[in-house]
Amino acid sequence: MARSADQQGRAVILGTPGVGPVTPDLIDAFTQIVESHADRTAVVHNGRPLSYLQLDGLVQRAALRLGAGPGVVGVRTSRSPGVVAELLGVLAAGGTYCPVDPAFPAARQRAMVAAAGCHLVIDAETVPQGKSGVEPVDFTDLLTPRGTDGPDEPDGPQAPAYILFTSGSTGDPKPVVTPRGAITTVVGALRELFDLGPADRVLQFASLNWDTCFEEILPTLTAGAALVLDDEAHSGSFPRLLRMVERERITVLDLPTAYWHELVRHLTEDRAALPPSVRLVVIGGEAADPARLADWCALATGDVRLVNTYGSTETTLITHAVDLHGPRALALGRPWRPGDRVPIGLPLPHVLERIGAEGELMIGGPALALGYRGLPQATEARFGSGEDRWFRTGDRVERAPGGVLLHRGRLDGELKIRGIRVDPAEVEAHLTAHPQVAGAAVTGARLAGRTTLVAYVVPAPGADTAALAAGLRRHLTARVPGHLVPGRIALVERLARTSSGKLDRAGTHRHYEGRTPEETELTQRRQGAAAAEEEGNDGR
Amino acid sequence: MGVDTVTAIFRRVLETDGITPHCDFFDLGGDSLIATRVLSAVARESGVELTFEDFLAAPTPESLAAKVAGAAR
């Protein structure tokens, strides 16, 4: 598929993809389910059910309000059926959905709305004002008027369905544009993978700002199953979560791997099992810890499918999956042991894969994103150009017997913080934008078995070093989401460089680790964890 | 549940000895995921099921112990 950029630098598709027809479109699939399952429950919100007919009413109202072809619609998210209705409403109207978290710093929200080229920004239901001190951000000066942003978008499978952001090295959010054909194809594949049917009740757990929520919402609502939204899922209390899962008879849980690790710890210490309604647990976002997997297998989980998944925003939700435990598990011949390498999976049927130079996993096929909006060079660097598009994942892999892939680390410095991709250069760009900073190196450090961000900062001459660390924390908190704010900021004299003069993040970390007074007490533990320093990263 | 018990939970979860009743969990690098370990331990040992929001409002052993005592009454 060829692409070029128009005057606005926007990626424009010129050719047609060499992939089979994608039918029916996601919205057609939803409409068919509404007709055949009108009275069944589509969404449960804190115990209150909404039927497919009722949800469809909300979707149609949202689509009517937007009008046909509304362009890129920013939606201020909230955990409510309203956000589900707006997502489907934008797609039904032929628009492009772009979630905006009202809890993000105002500057970040504005940068996202500008980078996505939003034509309007709406609320996904009344976002409670004043809650957590969140004031709605005014975007009116940033909105792109309709008809002024180049040629009309294509219709059909190549029309953009949604825009989400990944971490970019410049400090600006990097918008990924995913076409309808990609999301339709992948949602169909996930219905199969999860074996979803009308009897299923799927918890909506993932943040509404990243694509994992789509793998909960869209397969569920095109299978006639029920999507369960419940505040107890986000209380931070496992006893409350598990009681809710039992009360709501949840059958499918899709959890960030880091959160699943904590769930396994909790269940193991309580010697408890999951409520019996749960038949499938999907994990993904970072490498599964084989020690937690061994713990999981020792619990009464033999009837529960545990499915590990892998994918990138640029390749749409999930490209690889494997049953690690339960009735369909890959035959290992013995229990999982700490020290095993946990596979990231086999490609789903729609996925083309190949292993490129340096063992890098390359993904092709109908699930590729259109590219990064307004960034033709970055798009070409990761997706290539011409007809034969392959996405460079940046993940090093190797093939195990049986064809499953094993993850072997990153080719770049990208990290996973709470399951979210972080390019350390993005945090460094925000730090060095501060007038009292001469240089910065950001990397990952282990704390209590988890990766947290640590920043090493060289103060500019004459900087007020006594107040700088706290000032930098305020500086970042006002500009970037929480996962980009380092857990620790240490002021240092200089940064390590490689022999060619490039910033050496790992070398800086090794040099200063444990030297700053506030960190001294953490040193012994981290040395113990040094062997586990290179946290696996599976791209999502 | 006393301050000493909560301090011991912080030490165990953060794998750090140098924790006093006034240390802030989140200043010590604790995040929302590690916080679930504290909340699970508090629930296990006191029967009080606090939420992450409760913990954000009471992030030291001293304030969290007071919160548990208040909830248990």
XYZ file of C-alpha atoms in Angstrom:
613
model
C 0.000 0.000 0.000
C 1.539 3.282 -1.028
C 1.248 6.372 1.048
C 2.327 9.951 0.822
C 1.742 13.060 2.860
C -0.442 15.994 1.893
C 0.306 19.628 2.721
C -0.666 19.127 6.343
C 1.734 16.214 6.590
C -1.190 13.883 6.979
C -0.796 10.319 5.860
C -3.021 9.606 2.887
C -3.653 6.159 1.537
C -3.179 5.945 -2.206
C -3.507 2.292 -3.037
C -5.753 -0.506 -1.926
C -4.632 -3.135 0.537
C -3.862 -6.593 -0.693
C -6.129 -8.236 1.836
C -9.463 -9.957 1.598
C -12.811 -8.240 2.082
C -13.692 -7.332 5.632
C -17.356 -8.054 6.154
C -19.397 -7.208 7.943
C -18.064 -3.934 9.289
C -17.896 -3.733 13.082
C -21.013 -1.557 13.277
C -22.950 -3.906 10.988
C -21.953 -6.772 13.280
C -23.221 -4.796 16.279
C -26.498 -3.962 14.478
C -27.071 -7.631 13.658
C -26.589 -8.514 17.325
C -29.039 -5.784 18.364
C -31.640 -7.326 16.058
C -31.098 -10.897 17.222
C -30.480 -10.163 20.949
C -32.573 -7.024 21.513
C -33.716 -7.852 25.035
C -30.497 -9.376 26.299
C -28.221 -7.374 28.578
C -25.528 -5.458 26.721
C -24.024 -3.390 29.539
C -24.237 -3.578 33.327
C -23.131 -0.422 35.150
C -22.809 -0.766 38.921
C -25.545 -3.399 38.875
C -27.893 -1.538 36.511
C -28.493 -3.432 33.244
C -28.964 -1.898 29.836
C -30.390 -4.092 27.050
C -28.993 -4.212 23.526
C -32.067 -2.300 22.382
C -31.475 0.412 24.979
C -27.759 0.641 24.166
C -28.590 0.883 20.476
C -30.883 3.794 21.286
C -27.979 5.621 22.933
C -25.668 4.766 20.031
C -28.149 6.045 17.440
C -28.746 9.223 19.442
C -24.994 9.825 19.640
C -24.581 9.209 15.907
C -27.510 11.513 15.041
C -26.140 14.289 17.218
C -22.775 14.033 15.438
C -24.267 13.878 11.931
C -22.814 11.862 9.051
C -19.019 12.034 8.687
C -18.162 14.033 11.810
C -14.397 13.609 11.317
C -12.153 13.113 14.320
C -14.229 13.276 17.496
C -12.442 13.737 20.798
C -14.415 12.094 23.604
C -13.793 13.014 27.236
C -13.927 9.591 28.821
C -15.635 8.442 31.989
C -16.340 4.932 33.196
C -19.958 4.783 32.125
C -22.155 3.233 29.450
C -22.014 6.702 27.881
C -18.441 6.150 26.701
C -19.441 2.860 25.072
C -22.350 4.611 23.338
C -20.098 7.454 22.121
C -17.462 5.022 20.815
C -20.065 3.084 18.807
C -21.900 6.313 17.919
C -18.775 7.906 16.431
C -18.096 4.732 14.418
C -21.749 4.478 13.309
C -21.598 8.086 12.080
C -18.463 7.278 10.085
C -16.203 9.340 12.348
C -12.890 8.679 14.052
C -12.922 8.130 17.820
C -10.222 9.725 19.971
C -10.449 9.266 23.756
C -9.280 12.169 25.935
C -8.793 11.509 29.646
C -10.116 14.536 31.578
C -7.744 13.590 34.418
C -4.653 14.172 32.251
C -2.874 17.544 32.651
C -4.559 20.269 30.580
C -1.412 20.781 28.483
C -1.351 17.086 27.603
C -5.037 17.023 26.688
C -4.528 20.030 24.424
C -1.476 18.450 22.780
C -3.489 15.272 22.129
C -6.480 17.120 20.645
C -4.178 19.147 18.387
C -2.091 16.152 17.268
C -5.203 14.081 16.514
C -6.732 16.912 14.468
C -10.012 16.731 16.394
C -12.937 18.479 14.742
C -14.914 18.540 17.966
C -14.592 17.328 21.546
C -17.609 16.000 23.426
C -18.313 14.569 26.867
C -19.048 10.870 27.123
C -21.872 11.611 29.546
C -21.803 14.348 32.096
C -18.289 14.242 33.453
C -18.707 15.167 37.109
C -17.209 18.626 37.480
C -15.079 19.457 40.451
C -14.401 15.771 41.146
C -10.685 15.332 41.854
C -10.376 19.022 40.990
C -10.806 18.279 37.301
C -11.950 21.295 35.316
C -12.911 20.705 31.686
C -10.211 21.976 29.343
C -11.214 24.450 26.620
C -10.150 23.161 23.218
C -12.036 25.608 20.958
C -8.891 27.322 19.630
C -7.359 23.969 18.648
C -10.176 22.361 16.710
C -9.737 21.708 13.003
C -12.701 23.061 10.977
C -14.279 20.462 8.707
C -13.262 20.600 5.059
C -10.001 22.426 5.618
C -7.774 19.492 6.406
C -7.122 18.060 2.997
C -9.003 15.565 0.842
C -11.853 13.556 2.312
C -10.919 10.430 4.171
C -11.506 7.189 2.288
C -14.644 5.172 2.999
C -14.810 1.518 3.883
C -12.066 -0.569 5.475
C -9.414 2.135 4.975
C -11.392 4.857 6.782
C -9.815 5.732 10.124
C -11.722 4.244 13.078
C -9.785 5.614 16.021
C -6.709 7.543 17.072
C -4.692 6.568 20.155
C -1.332 7.807 21.365
C 1.981 6.155 22.056
C 5.051 7.613 23.670
C 7.165 9.670 21.272
C 10.783 10.708 21.654
C 10.100 14.402 20.999
C 7.907 14.875 24.066
C 4.760 15.233 21.975
C 2.125 12.489 22.014
C 2.408 10.334 18.890
C -1.003 9.643 17.294
C -1.583 6.167 15.838
C -4.399 6.016 13.254
C -6.167 2.637 13.036
C -8.493 1.873 10.097
C -11.937 0.269 10.364
C -10.807 -2.806 8.445
C -8.099 -3.469 11.035
C -10.326 -3.183 14.095
C -13.131 -5.151 12.405
C -10.724 -7.960 11.475
C -9.149 -8.127 14.930
C -12.455 -7.982 16.824
C -13.623 -10.987 14.807
C -10.405 -12.846 15.571
C -10.755 -12.072 19.294
C -14.354 -13.319 19.436
C -12.923 -16.615 18.190
C -9.893 -16.580 20.495
C -12.013 -15.792 23.560
C -14.785 -18.131 22.346
C -17.336 -15.472 23.273
C -21.059 -16.160 23.257
C -24.246 -14.571 24.590
C -23.815 -16.298 27.972
C -20.557 -14.454 28.655
C -20.191 -11.536 31.038
C -16.971 -9.623 30.436
C -15.505 -7.178 32.940
C -14.508 -3.758 31.613
C -11.290 -3.207 33.525
C -8.754 -1.505 31.230
C -8.207 2.235 31.128
C -10.416 3.881 28.518
C -7.394 5.746 27.117
C -5.513 2.774 25.659
C -6.606 0.165 23.193
C -6.981 -2.753 25.627
C -10.468 -1.460 26.507
C -11.491 -2.085 22.891
C -10.628 -5.781 23.244
C -13.037 -5.901 26.187
C -15.822 -3.770 24.687
C -16.005 -4.638 20.991
C -15.794 -8.472 20.891
C -18.327 -8.575 23.755
C -20.896 -6.311 22.095
C -20.617 -8.072 18.730
C -21.145 -11.482 20.368
C -24.349 -10.709 22.276
C -22.512 -10.976 25.586
C -22.716 -8.526 28.522
C -20.085 -5.900 29.337
C -19.837 -5.212 33.074
C -18.676 -1.809 34.344
C -18.342 -1.622 38.115
C -16.596 0.866 40.379
C -15.529 -1.964 42.698
C -13.152 -3.175 39.957
C -11.099 -0.005 40.403
C -11.122 0.199 44.200
C -7.595 -1.229 44.512
C -8.988 -3.839 46.918
C -8.837 -7.451 45.745
C -11.465 -8.671 48.256
C -13.899 -6.089 46.848
C -13.005 -6.947 43.240
C -13.445 -10.687 43.791
C -16.798 -10.266 45.556
C -17.997 -8.124 42.648
C -16.801 -10.745 40.122
C -18.812 -13.366 42.017
C -21.910 -11.169 42.389
C -21.893 -10.152 38.702
C -21.103 -13.729 37.569
C -18.185 -12.476 35.428
C -16.929 -15.117 33.006
C -14.036 -13.252 31.344
C -11.328 -11.097 32.920
C -8.822 -9.214 30.734
C -6.101 -7.894 33.035
C -2.795 -6.083 32.590
C -0.102 -8.648 33.345
C 1.307 -6.440 36.121
C -2.121 -6.418 37.815
C -2.516 -10.173 37.330
C 0.833 -10.647 39.114
C -0.652 -8.826 42.128
C -3.878 -10.845 41.905
C -1.856 -14.083 41.993
C 0.032 -12.838 45.057
C -3.265 -12.048 46.757
C -4.904 -15.378 45.893
C -1.792 -17.314 46.929
C -1.554 -15.584 50.310
C -5.267 -16.072 50.906
C -5.111 -19.630 49.514
C -8.184 -18.609 47.547
C -9.415 -19.352 44.045
C -11.232 -17.190 41.557
C -15.033 -17.156 41.768
C -16.295 -20.232 39.855
C -18.029 -18.154 37.155
C -14.651 -17.144 35.652
C -13.739 -19.345 32.677
C -11.138 -17.157 30.922
C -8.395 -14.826 32.118
C -6.574 -12.851 29.422
C -3.295 -11.158 30.300
C -0.962 -8.894 28.358
C 1.073 -5.725 28.453
C 4.401 -7.008 29.690
C 6.268 -10.264 30.250
C 4.465 -12.734 32.505
C 6.577 -13.639 35.538
C 7.156 -17.429 35.524
C 7.178 -17.452 39.350
C 3.665 -15.987 39.422
C 2.644 -18.425 36.682
C 3.884 -21.337 38.811
C 1.897 -19.910 41.760
C -1.193 -19.602 39.542
C -0.943 -23.222 38.430
C -0.720 -24.319 42.083
C -4.097 -22.666 42.784
C -7.400 -24.324 41.884
C -7.273 -22.838 38.374
C -7.297 -25.980 36.224
C -10.680 -25.146 34.663
C -9.736 -21.560 33.830
C -8.108 -20.679 30.513
C -5.139 -18.401 31.144
C -4.257 -16.749 27.823
C -1.126 -14.679 27.356
C -1.379 -12.057 24.633
C 0.976 -9.784 22.742
C 0.425 -6.868 20.401
C 1.153 -3.215 19.732
C -1.207 -0.272 19.223
C 0.214 -0.066 15.685
C -0.846 -3.659 14.959
C -4.297 -3.359 16.628
C -4.922 -4.969 20.012
C -3.579 -8.524 19.874
C -1.396 -10.245 17.264
C -0.145 -13.230 19.276
C -1.743 -15.404 21.938
C -1.189 -18.697 23.726
C -3.055 -20.657 26.406
C -0.572 -20.914 29.288
C -2.754 -22.958 31.639
C -6.184 -24.535 31.764
C -8.146 -26.805 29.462
C -6.512 -25.674 26.214
C -2.989 -25.131 27.490
C 0.054 -25.801 25.415
C 1.358 -29.179 26.570
C 4.475 -28.373 28.552
C 4.899 -31.879 29.979
C 5.595 -30.465 33.444
C 4.437 -27.590 35.655
C 5.721 -24.063 35.016
C 8.787 -23.211 37.077
C 10.371 -19.938 38.120
C 13.106 -19.289 35.553
C 11.098 -20.603 32.597
C 10.619 -18.262 29.682
C 6.928 -17.630 29.162
C 5.980 -17.508 25.461
C 4.124 -14.525 24.006
C 2.218 -16.767 21.635
C 1.424 -17.870 18.132
C 0.170 -15.432 15.492
C -3.603 -15.084 15.211
C -4.987 -16.222 11.827
C -5.020 -12.720 10.291
C -1.415 -11.936 11.300
C 1.627 -12.168 9.052
C 4.872 -12.371 10.990
C 8.535 -12.589 10.176
C 11.692 -12.247 12.175
C 13.948 -9.552 10.753
C 17.475 -8.353 11.357
C 18.692 -8.656 14.959
C 15.744 -10.927 15.709
C 13.210 -8.109 15.442
C 9.580 -9.182 15.161
C 7.906 -7.707 12.073
C 4.120 -7.741 11.641
C 2.176 -7.556 8.388
C -1.406 -8.125 7.259
C -4.766 -6.363 7.530
C -4.406 -5.265 11.176
C -1.692 -2.670 10.600
C -2.412 0.925 11.533
C -2.374 3.565 8.778
C 0.570 5.236 10.512
C 1.358 8.143 12.803
C -0.822 11.144 11.951
C 1.171 14.087 10.641
C 4.490 12.219 11.011
C 5.297 10.731 7.585
C 8.963 10.141 8.412
C 8.220 8.338 11.670
C 5.561 6.332 9.828
C 7.977 5.270 7.099
C 10.650 4.389 9.675
C 8.361 1.932 11.465
C 5.972 0.752 8.714
C 8.236 1.001 5.667
C 6.916 2.353 2.396
C 5.459 0.979 -0.779
C 3.014 -1.872 -1.220
C 4.551 -4.340 1.181
C 4.053 -2.849 4.614
C 5.542 -4.451 7.712
C 5.538 -2.889 11.167
C 8.828 -3.026 13.050
C 7.810 -3.854 16.634
C 11.193 -3.099 18.219
C 10.839 -6.387 20.130
C 13.523 -9.056 19.800
C 12.034 -12.540 19.637
C 13.031 -16.103 19.004
C 10.959 -19.053 17.926
C 10.584 -21.933 20.357
C 9.779 -25.511 19.347
C 6.132 -25.583 18.249
C 6.388 -22.126 16.709
C 5.515 -19.978 19.731
C 7.564 -16.829 20.108
C 9.711 -15.980 23.099
C 10.495 -12.383 23.948
C 14.174 -11.454 24.146
C 14.050 -7.767 25.067
C 13.864 -4.472 23.226
C 16.023 -3.146 20.401
C 15.564 0.379 21.764
C 15.288 1.903 25.240
C 11.493 1.673 25.408
C 10.113 0.641 28.816
C 6.847 -0.641 30.195
C 5.520 1.270 33.192
C 2.338 -0.286 34.605
C 1.865 -1.946 31.227
C 2.060 1.318 29.269
C 4.801 1.940 26.698
C 7.207 4.697 27.708
C 9.973 6.084 25.512
C 12.505 7.441 28.054
C 13.437 10.144 25.523
C 9.933 11.602 25.901
C 10.437 12.132 29.649
C 13.960 13.450 29.035
C 12.579 15.965 26.520
C 10.154 17.326 29.121
C 12.876 17.456 31.798
C 15.409 19.262 29.624
C 12.736 21.790 28.617
C 12.960 23.073 32.212
C 15.265 26.149 32.346
C 17.246 24.838 35.330
C 18.103 21.493 33.715
C 21.305 20.946 31.711
C 20.787 17.253 30.954
C 18.681 14.240 31.881
C 18.763 10.447 31.604
C 15.661 8.362 32.300
C 15.608 4.617 32.740
C 13.752 1.858 34.576
C 14.623 0.605 38.059
C 13.166 -2.256 40.043
C 11.183 -1.613 43.192
C 9.441 -4.475 44.992
C 9.458 -6.534 41.813
C 8.046 -3.750 39.634
C 9.628 -1.391 37.112
C 9.477 2.285 38.041
C 10.970 5.256 36.209
C 14.051 6.904 37.657
C 15.453 10.191 36.308
C 19.041 11.408 36.670
C 19.176 15.168 36.171
C 22.187 17.487 35.780
C 21.221 20.947 37.101
C 22.052 23.964 34.947
C 24.713 26.328 36.378
C 23.190 28.529 39.062
C 20.134 26.287 39.516
C 18.438 26.212 42.905
C 19.365 22.607 43.627
C 17.595 22.524 47.000
C 14.209 22.976 45.364
C 14.886 21.510 41.932
C 13.735 17.894 42.365
C 10.373 18.937 43.804
C 10.083 21.674 41.165
C 10.718 19.154 38.374
C 8.052 16.851 39.761
C 5.546 19.730 39.620
C 6.817 20.637 36.128
C 6.150 17.097 34.853
C 2.880 16.597 36.706
C 1.516 19.711 34.985
C 2.492 18.422 31.547
C 2.368 14.633 31.257
C 0.238 11.695 32.489
C 1.243 9.927 35.694
C 2.984 6.976 34.021
C 5.547 9.430 32.545
C 6.422 10.998 35.928
C 9.496 9.264 37.417
C 9.075 7.673 40.835
C 12.459 9.165 41.755
C 14.380 12.191 40.475
C 18.061 12.284 41.489
C 20.306 15.311 40.886
C 23.744 14.271 39.640
C 26.932 15.930 38.400
C 27.106 14.356 34.981
C 25.587 11.668 32.781
C 27.418 8.620 31.441
C 28.162 8.593 27.709
C 29.031 5.757 25.365
C 32.380 5.836 23.559
C 30.616 7.474 20.610
C 29.235 10.197 22.879
C 25.636 8.975 23.028
C 23.696 9.191 26.274
C 24.248 5.949 28.232
C 21.134 5.532 30.358
C 22.046 2.162 31.825
C 25.592 3.344 32.527
C 24.296 6.444 34.295
C 21.994 4.280 36.381
C 24.794 1.853 37.298
C 27.075 4.745 38.226
C 24.689 6.570 40.537
C 22.470 3.767 41.776
C 22.328 4.002 45.551
C 24.566 7.085 45.754
C 21.997 9.731 46.478
C 21.094 9.945 50.155
C 17.396 9.314 49.660
C 18.129 6.152 47.723
C 20.737 4.611 49.989
C 18.199 2.537 51.839
C 16.922 1.096 48.571
C 20.309 -0.017 47.299
C 20.641 -3.423 48.866
C 17.320 -4.589 47.565
C 18.008 -3.360 44.068
C 21.344 -5.094 43.903
C 19.489 -8.286 44.712
C 17.078 -7.585 41.924
C 19.790 -6.568 39.459
C 19.638 -9.893 37.679
C 16.004 -9.211 36.901
C 16.787 -5.685 35.735
C 15.886 -6.238 32.128
C 12.161 -6.492 32.468
C 10.555 -8.200 29.548
C 8.506 -5.967 27.395
C 5.959 -7.339 25.073
C 5.099 -4.261 23.140
C 1.577 -3.439 24.322
C -4.619 -2.453 63.977
C -1.786 -0.389 65.396
C 0.798 1.848 63.786
C 3.488 -0.785 64.359
C 1.555 -3.398 62.412
C 1.025 -1.043 59.471
C 4.694 0.020 59.548
C 5.667 -3.657 59.404
C 3.371 -4.146 56.381
C 5.041 -1.176 54.623
C 8.491 -2.662 55.339
C 7.492 -6.065 54.048
C 5.811 -4.748 50.882
C 8.502 -2.200 49.980
C 11.269 -4.588 51.128
C 12.825 -1.699 53.028
C 13.751 -1.549 56.723
C 14.085 2.215 57.108
C 10.373 3.032 57.339
C 8.949 5.157 60.130
C 5.277 5.906 60.933
C 5.552 9.210 59.027
C 6.984 7.845 55.754
C 4.779 8.456 52.691
C 4.259 5.213 50.725
C 4.181 7.020 47.390
C 7.345 9.050 48.099
C 9.093 5.720 48.670
C 8.296 4.699 45.112
C 5.100 2.784 45.852
C 2.562 2.831 43.019
C -1.062 1.837 42.639
C -0.135 -1.800 41.992
C 2.201 -2.242 44.958
C -0.476 -0.459 47.002
C -2.795 -3.440 46.432
C -0.364 -5.531 48.519
C -0.744 -3.129 51.443
C -4.529 -3.106 51.091
C -4.628 -6.920 50.887
C -2.432 -7.234 53.999
C -4.576 -4.725 55.911
C -7.741 -6.593 54.904
C -6.210 -9.928 55.898
C -4.993 -8.750 59.283
C -7.811 -6.380 60.304
C -10.823 -7.341 58.181
C -11.099 -3.726 56.976
C -11.260 -3.470 53.166
C -9.926 -0.026 52.355
C -9.786 1.353 48.804
C -6.926 2.921 46.882
C -8.557 6.325 47.384
C -8.532 5.745 51.151
C -4.816 4.958 50.884
C -4.069 8.048 48.777
C -5.682 10.167 51.498
C -3.746 8.343 54.258
C -0.394 7.303 52.755
C 1.683 6.951 55.965
C 1.594 4.082 58.490
C 0.266 6.483 61.118
C -2.572 7.908 59.023
C -3.468 4.539 57.529
C -3.673 2.931 60.992
C -6.005 5.743 62.045
C -8.145 5.107 58.960
C -8.375 1.390 59.774
C -9.331 2.190 63.375
C -11.993 4.625 62.143
C -13.441 2.118 59.661
C -13.445 -0.726 62.184
C -15.498 1.220 64.716
